[in-house]
Amino acid sequence: MRAPQARPRQAIGVEGVTATTTRTTTTTHKMSAYHHRKAVLRKKPDNSVPVHIDKNAVHVNRKPSSKGVPVGLSRDSIAKEKARLQSNKDFLSPVSTLDLDLSSKELRADYSLKHRNNTHETPRQKIGQKSKGKKKHTVRKILIAFLILLIIGVGAFMVWGNDIIAKLTGGRSNIFTVLSAIGSNVELKTDSNGRTNILIFGTSGYDMSGSEGDGAHDGAQLTDSIMLVSVDQKNDDVAMVSLPRDLYVGHTCTATGKVNEIYYCANLSGTDEESGAQALSQSMKEILGTDIQYYIHLDWAALVQVVDSIGGITVTLDEDIEDNWTGTFIKAGEPVSLNGERALGLARARHGTEMGDFTRGNSQQKILGAIQQKITSSGLDLGSALGLIDAVGDNVRMNFTLEELKTAFSIAKDVQVDSMRQIPLIDYKNNIVYLKTAEMNGISYVVPVAGASKYSDIHEYVAKMTSNNPAVREGANILVLNGSGVAGSASAEQSVLTKEGFTSVDTGDAPNGTYLEKYYVYDISGNTPETVSALSSHYKVSSLPATELPTGINSAGYDIVVILGTGG
């Protein structure tokens, strides 16, 4: 009978503790430490076989397993084996605990990665750990670099933004005011009539020193453009009036005495912006009779860069311009697209026009309206906004605080371009003539029709045209006729209407007839709808067309005829 042959069998512990045993059909031999070590290095950590234990037996209780040959150990054998393995520190360096889970009857070995010895790690494990560590280090570097750039960027923006805002507002605001202005709603200053009046003036050159590309010329600080913009914040009404640069004022630092010298004289050769602007504001008040709350000073570059930043503008002129000096040739009534330089050419053009400097003032108002329309209709993307900020910061000076500027921008967005009104001081087509040309001491000037430095008629006209009452602004010519049979009724009504702001009211007697209604309102010209509406509301009647006006009434030159009847 052949002796039984010993065959090697494996006992595989949980979490990679593997033992090689030599067994017969009846005996389990203890394996050496050498075999343990060899088995651990050969097997992967996830090759584990559950160990089934009979508490009262020393022999193996075989139970089939899909992962290897079943083995069994008694409780005493497990304890001895655990003690022996724990004493072998060189072998057990990757093992933290080896324990018996009685609930599941599994032998478990728990690893602690922080105690692993590198000699027991595979090359793949080492590479993986090194790669992860390197990635973490790289990510950390990128984050630190990003934070540094962010801090530098924010700091640079703060410095750049603060410089621009300080220049823009004449030192009245800074970058921190920008942050505090977000969400604020500050009302603009107003005059006694509730209107905000802004002086806008321009000087020559592509920077505030007056450079035109080949250096600054002697007249760089003369104000070739002078405009008043009057705003009714509550009703979104905007009116504009321009002054010709050759208007005689007689009190400047030169022998000429023109209005375009006032800023230059008070500005002390460009060193006192505030004094120059305030002196010009005071002169505007004397000429127009209007208190000035704010000013904006622009140079050529401001106009060029603003127009280019919003992608150009479109204007339609009231007269032909053929100006060889600026290269501006535009036909009246035809919309024309302009970039920044062409807009500047139009703003400067006064040769080859019907009214010279007055035409130039009208063109400048057209440009301002076109800019406002473009911003309102298309809005500003980030690039355009930054371009505008850059242009404003370097080439504009003003006395708005940033909070007030935010309010002004909000108002401008709500104003309809078609409702922006031009107040001409000369308009021969509509019989408006408040200025004329004159020559004194061989010098050509512009002076009031009433005479040099006599501005009372201009004051009255500007007050009417900047009234918050649209009926007053229309300036309708009204004829009040007495058909009541009560003497003095027409004169009494004239006084009432004058107090309400209707400044052009004549009186007379109505032709013989029967006027049973108390009031009759006839719309003669059809050109003063606001006044007709106001009078109809005042008298609580509906207006009548000119065709129903009784015969025998001479209505020539009048917009509205009012007849006072008996009311019975």
PDB file of N, CA and C in Angstrom, residues 32-73:
ATOM      1  N   SER A  32       5.966  27.738   8.476  1.00  0.00           N
ATOM      2  CA  SER A  32       7.105  28.543   8.959  1.00  0.00           C
ATOM      3  C   SER A  32       6.903  30.019   8.619  1.00  0.00           C
ATOM      4  N   ALA A  33       7.657  30.894   9.315  1.00  0.00           N
ATOM      5  CA  ALA A  33       7.615  32.337   9.024  1.00  0.00           C
ATOM      6  C   ALA A  33       8.069  32.626   7.607  1.00  0.00           C
ATOM      7  N   TYR A  34       9.010  31.816   7.112  1.00  0.00           N
ATOM      8  CA  TYR A  34       9.505  31.997   5.744  1.00  0.00           C
ATOM      9  C   TYR A  34       8.378  31.841   4.732  1.00  0.00           C
ATOM     10  N   HIS A  35       7.554  30.770   4.936  1.00  0.00           N
ATOM     11  CA  HIS A  35       6.460  30.534   4.011  1.00  0.00           C
ATOM     12  C   HIS A  35       5.422  31.656   4.098  1.00  0.00           C
ATOM     13  N   HIS A  36       5.178  32.131   5.324  1.00  0.00           N
ATOM     14  CA  HIS A  36       4.249  33.261   5.475  1.00  0.00           C
ATOM     15  C   HIS A  36       4.704  34.455   4.664  1.00  0.00           C
ATOM     16  N   ARG A  37       5.989  34.818   4.827  1.00  0.00           N
ATOM     17  CA  ARG A  37       6.535  36.007   4.152  1.00  0.00           C
ATOM     18  C   ARG A  37       6.452  35.843   2.656  1.00  0.00           C
ATOM     19  N   LYS A  38       6.826  34.674   2.158  1.00  0.00           N
ATOM     20  CA  LYS A  38       6.809  34.416   0.720  1.00  0.00           C
ATOM     21  C   LYS A  38       5.394  34.505   0.159  1.00  0.00           C
ATOM     22  N   ALA A  39       4.456  33.972   0.919  1.00  0.00           N
ATOM     23  CA  ALA A  39       3.066  34.009   0.458  1.00  0.00           C
ATOM     24  C   ALA A  39       2.510  35.420   0.390  1.00  0.00           C
ATOM     25  N   VAL A  40       2.842  36.239   1.403  1.00  0.00           N
ATOM     26  CA  VAL A  40       2.343  37.613   1.439  1.00  0.00           C
ATOM     27  C   VAL A  40       2.870  38.414   0.269  1.00  0.00           C
ATOM     28  N   LEU A  41       4.145  38.245  -0.067  1.00  0.00           N
ATOM     29  CA  LEU A  41       4.737  38.996  -1.169  1.00  0.00           C
ATOM     30  C   LEU A  41       4.190  38.554  -2.515  1.00  0.00           C
ATOM     31  N   ARG A  42       3.748  37.252  -2.577  1.00  0.00           N
ATOM     32  CA  ARG A  42       3.286  36.723  -3.852  1.00  0.00           C
ATOM     33  C   ARG A  42       1.814  37.061  -4.132  1.00  0.00           C
ATOM     34  N   LYS A  43       0.991  37.080  -3.106  1.00  0.00           N
ATOM     35  CA  LYS A  43      -0.444  37.225  -3.298  1.00  0.00           C
ATOM     36  C   LYS A  43      -0.887  38.687  -3.228  1.00  0.00           C
ATOM     37  N   LYS A  44      -1.963  39.008  -3.924  1.00  0.00           N
ATOM     38  CA  LYS A  44      -2.535  40.354  -3.893  1.00  0.00           C
ATOM     39  C   LYS A  44      -3.435  40.509  -2.677  1.00  0.00           C
ATOM     40  N   PRO A  45      -3.605  41.753  -2.216  1.00  0.00           N
ATOM     41  CA  PRO A  45      -4.371  41.973  -0.989  1.00  0.00           C
ATOM     42  C   PRO A  45      -5.822  41.536  -1.069  1.00  0.00           C
ATOM     43  N   ASP A  46      -6.420  41.467  -2.270  1.00  0.00           N
ATOM     44  CA  ASP A  46      -7.844  41.193  -2.329  1.00  0.00           C
ATOM     45  C   ASP A  46      -8.180  39.709  -2.439  1.00  0.00           C
ATOM     46  N   ASN A  47      -7.144  38.836  -2.465  1.00  0.00           N
ATOM     47  CA  ASN A  47      -7.407  37.396  -2.530  1.00  0.00           C
ATOM     48  C   ASN A  47      -7.644  36.864  -1.121  1.00  0.00           C
ATOM     49  N   SER A  48      -8.863  36.749  -0.722  1.00  0.00           N
ATOM     50  CA  SER A  48      -9.181  36.317   0.632  1.00  0.00           C
ATOM     51  C   SER A  48     -10.220  35.220   0.617  1.00  0.00           C
ATOM     52  N   VAL A  49     -10.092  34.288   1.566  1.00  0.00           N
ATOM     53  CA  VAL A  49     -11.042  33.182   1.693  1.00  0.00           C
ATOM     54  C   VAL A  49     -11.577  33.164   3.110  1.00  0.00           C
ATOM     55  N   PRO A  50     -12.867  33.092   3.312  1.00  0.00           N
ATOM     56  CA  PRO A  50     -13.413  33.030   4.674  1.00  0.00           C
ATOM     57  C   PRO A  50     -12.903  31.798   5.415  1.00  0.00           C
ATOM     58  N   VAL A  51     -12.660  31.973   6.686  1.00  0.00           N
ATOM     59  CA  VAL A  51     -12.188  30.865   7.526  1.00  0.00           C
ATOM     60  C   VAL A  51     -13.341  30.418   8.408  1.00  0.00           C
ATOM     61  N   HIS A  52     -13.739  29.161   8.308  1.00  0.00           N
ATOM     62  CA  HIS A  52     -14.841  28.613   9.092  1.00  0.00           C
ATOM     63  C   HIS A  52     -14.272  27.829  10.274  1.00  0.00           C
ATOM     64  N   ILE A  53     -14.785  28.126  11.425  1.00  0.00           N
ATOM     65  CA  ILE A  53     -14.144  27.631  12.646  1.00  0.00           C
ATOM     66  C   ILE A  53     -15.091  26.761  13.448  1.00  0.00           C
ATOM     67  N   ASP A  54     -14.544  25.626  13.917  1.00  0.00           N
ATOM     68  CA  ASP A  54     -15.237  24.777  14.901  1.00  0.00           C
ATOM     69  C   ASP A  54     -14.569  25.021  16.232  1.00  0.00           C
ATOM     70  N   LYS A  55     -15.283  25.615  17.169  1.00  0.00           N
ATOM     71  CA  LYS A  55     -14.674  26.028  18.425  1.00  0.00           C
ATOM     72  C   LYS A  55     -14.087  24.858  19.204  1.00  0.00           C
ATOM     73  N   ASN A  56     -14.611  23.713  19.082  1.00  0.00           N
ATOM     74  CA  ASN A  56     -14.203  22.580  19.913  1.00  0.00           C
ATOM     75  C   ASN A  56     -13.275  21.602  19.198  1.00  0.00           C
ATOM     76  N   ALA A  57     -12.928  21.841  17.957  1.00  0.00           N
ATOM     77  CA  ALA A  57     -12.088  20.903  17.214  1.00  0.00           C
ATOM     78  C   ALA A  57     -10.799  21.534  16.800  1.00  0.00           C
ATOM     79  N   VAL A  58      -9.760  20.667  16.695  1.00  0.00           N
ATOM     80  CA  VAL A  58      -8.452  21.123  16.239  1.00  0.00           C
ATOM     81  C   VAL A  58      -8.305  20.813  14.767  1.00  0.00           C
ATOM     82  N   HIS A  59      -9.053  19.853  14.286  1.00  0.00           N
ATOM     83  CA  HIS A  59      -8.904  19.442  12.889  1.00  0.00           C
ATOM     84  C   HIS A  59      -9.663  20.375  11.961  1.00  0.00           C
ATOM     85  N   VAL A  60      -9.275  20.307  10.714  1.00  0.00           N
ATOM     86  CA  VAL A  60      -9.915  21.137   9.686  1.00  0.00           C
ATOM     87  C   VAL A  60     -11.332  20.662   9.441  1.00  0.00           C
ATOM     88  N   ASN A  61     -12.258  21.592   9.439  1.00  0.00           N
ATOM     89  CA  ASN A  61     -13.639  21.305   9.061  1.00  0.00           C
ATOM     90  C   ASN A  61     -13.819  21.782   7.631  1.00  0.00           C
ATOM     91  N   ARG A  62     -13.695  20.816   6.729  1.00  0.00           N
ATOM     92  CA  ARG A  62     -13.680  21.212   5.326  1.00  0.00           C
ATOM     93  C   ARG A  62     -15.076  21.645   4.862  1.00  0.00           C
ATOM     94  N   LYS A  63     -15.085  22.785   4.168  1.00  0.00           N
ATOM     95  CA  LYS A  63     -16.329  23.261   3.549  1.00  0.00           C
ATOM     96  C   LYS A  63     -15.964  23.840   2.187  1.00  0.00           C
ATOM     97  N   PRO A  64     -16.592  23.375   1.165  1.00  0.00           N
ATOM     98  CA  PRO A  64     -16.175  23.821  -0.170  1.00  0.00           C
ATOM     99  C   PRO A  64     -16.187  25.344  -0.281  1.00  0.00           C
ATOM    100  N   SER A  65     -15.206  25.863  -1.011  1.00  0.00           N
ATOM    101  CA  SER A  65     -15.108  27.314  -1.253  1.00  0.00           C
ATOM    102  C   SER A  65     -14.739  27.537  -2.695  1.00  0.00           C
ATOM    103  N   SER A  66     -15.292  28.580  -3.281  1.00  0.00           N
ATOM    104  CA  SER A  66     -15.001  28.879  -4.689  1.00  0.00           C
ATOM    105  C   SER A  66     -13.649  29.518  -4.869  1.00  0.00           C
ATOM    106  N   LYS A  67     -13.025  29.919  -3.768  1.00  0.00           N
ATOM    107  CA  LYS A  67     -11.776  30.664  -3.893  1.00  0.00           C
ATOM    108  C   LYS A  67     -10.573  29.886  -3.398  1.00  0.00           C
ATOM    109  N   GLY A  68     -10.711  28.662  -2.975  1.00  0.00           N
ATOM    110  CA  GLY A  68      -9.541  27.927  -2.530  1.00  0.00           C
ATOM    111  C   GLY A  68      -9.924  26.760  -1.652  1.00  0.00           C
ATOM    112  N   VAL A  69      -8.922  26.112  -1.087  1.00  0.00           N
ATOM    113  CA  VAL A  69      -9.149  24.944  -0.242  1.00  0.00           C
ATOM    114  C   VAL A  69      -9.544  25.390   1.135  1.00  0.00           C
ATOM    115  N   PRO A  70     -10.643  24.869   1.682  1.00  0.00           N
ATOM    116  CA  PRO A  70     -11.071  25.321   3.010  1.00  0.00           C
ATOM    117  C   PRO A  70     -10.133  24.838   4.091  1.00  0.00           C
ATOM    118  N   VAL A  71      -9.946  25.670   5.059  1.00  0.00           N
ATOM    119  CA  VAL A  71      -9.134  25.312   6.223  1.00  0.00           C
ATOM    120  C   VAL A  71      -9.879  25.734   7.458  1.00  0.00           C
ATOM    121  N   GLY A  72      -9.550  25.169   8.607  1.00  0.00           N
ATOM    122  CA  GLY A  72     -10.177  25.554   9.854  1.00  0.00           C
ATOM    123  C   GLY A  72      -9.159  25.575  10.958  1.00  0.00           C
ATOM    124  N   LEU A  73      -9.329  26.433  11.934  1.00  0.00           N
ATOM    125  CA  LEU A  73      -8.429  26.560  13.069  1.00  0.00           C
ATOM    126  C   LEU A  73      -9.260  26.673  14.328  1.00  0.00           C
TER     127      LEU A  73
END
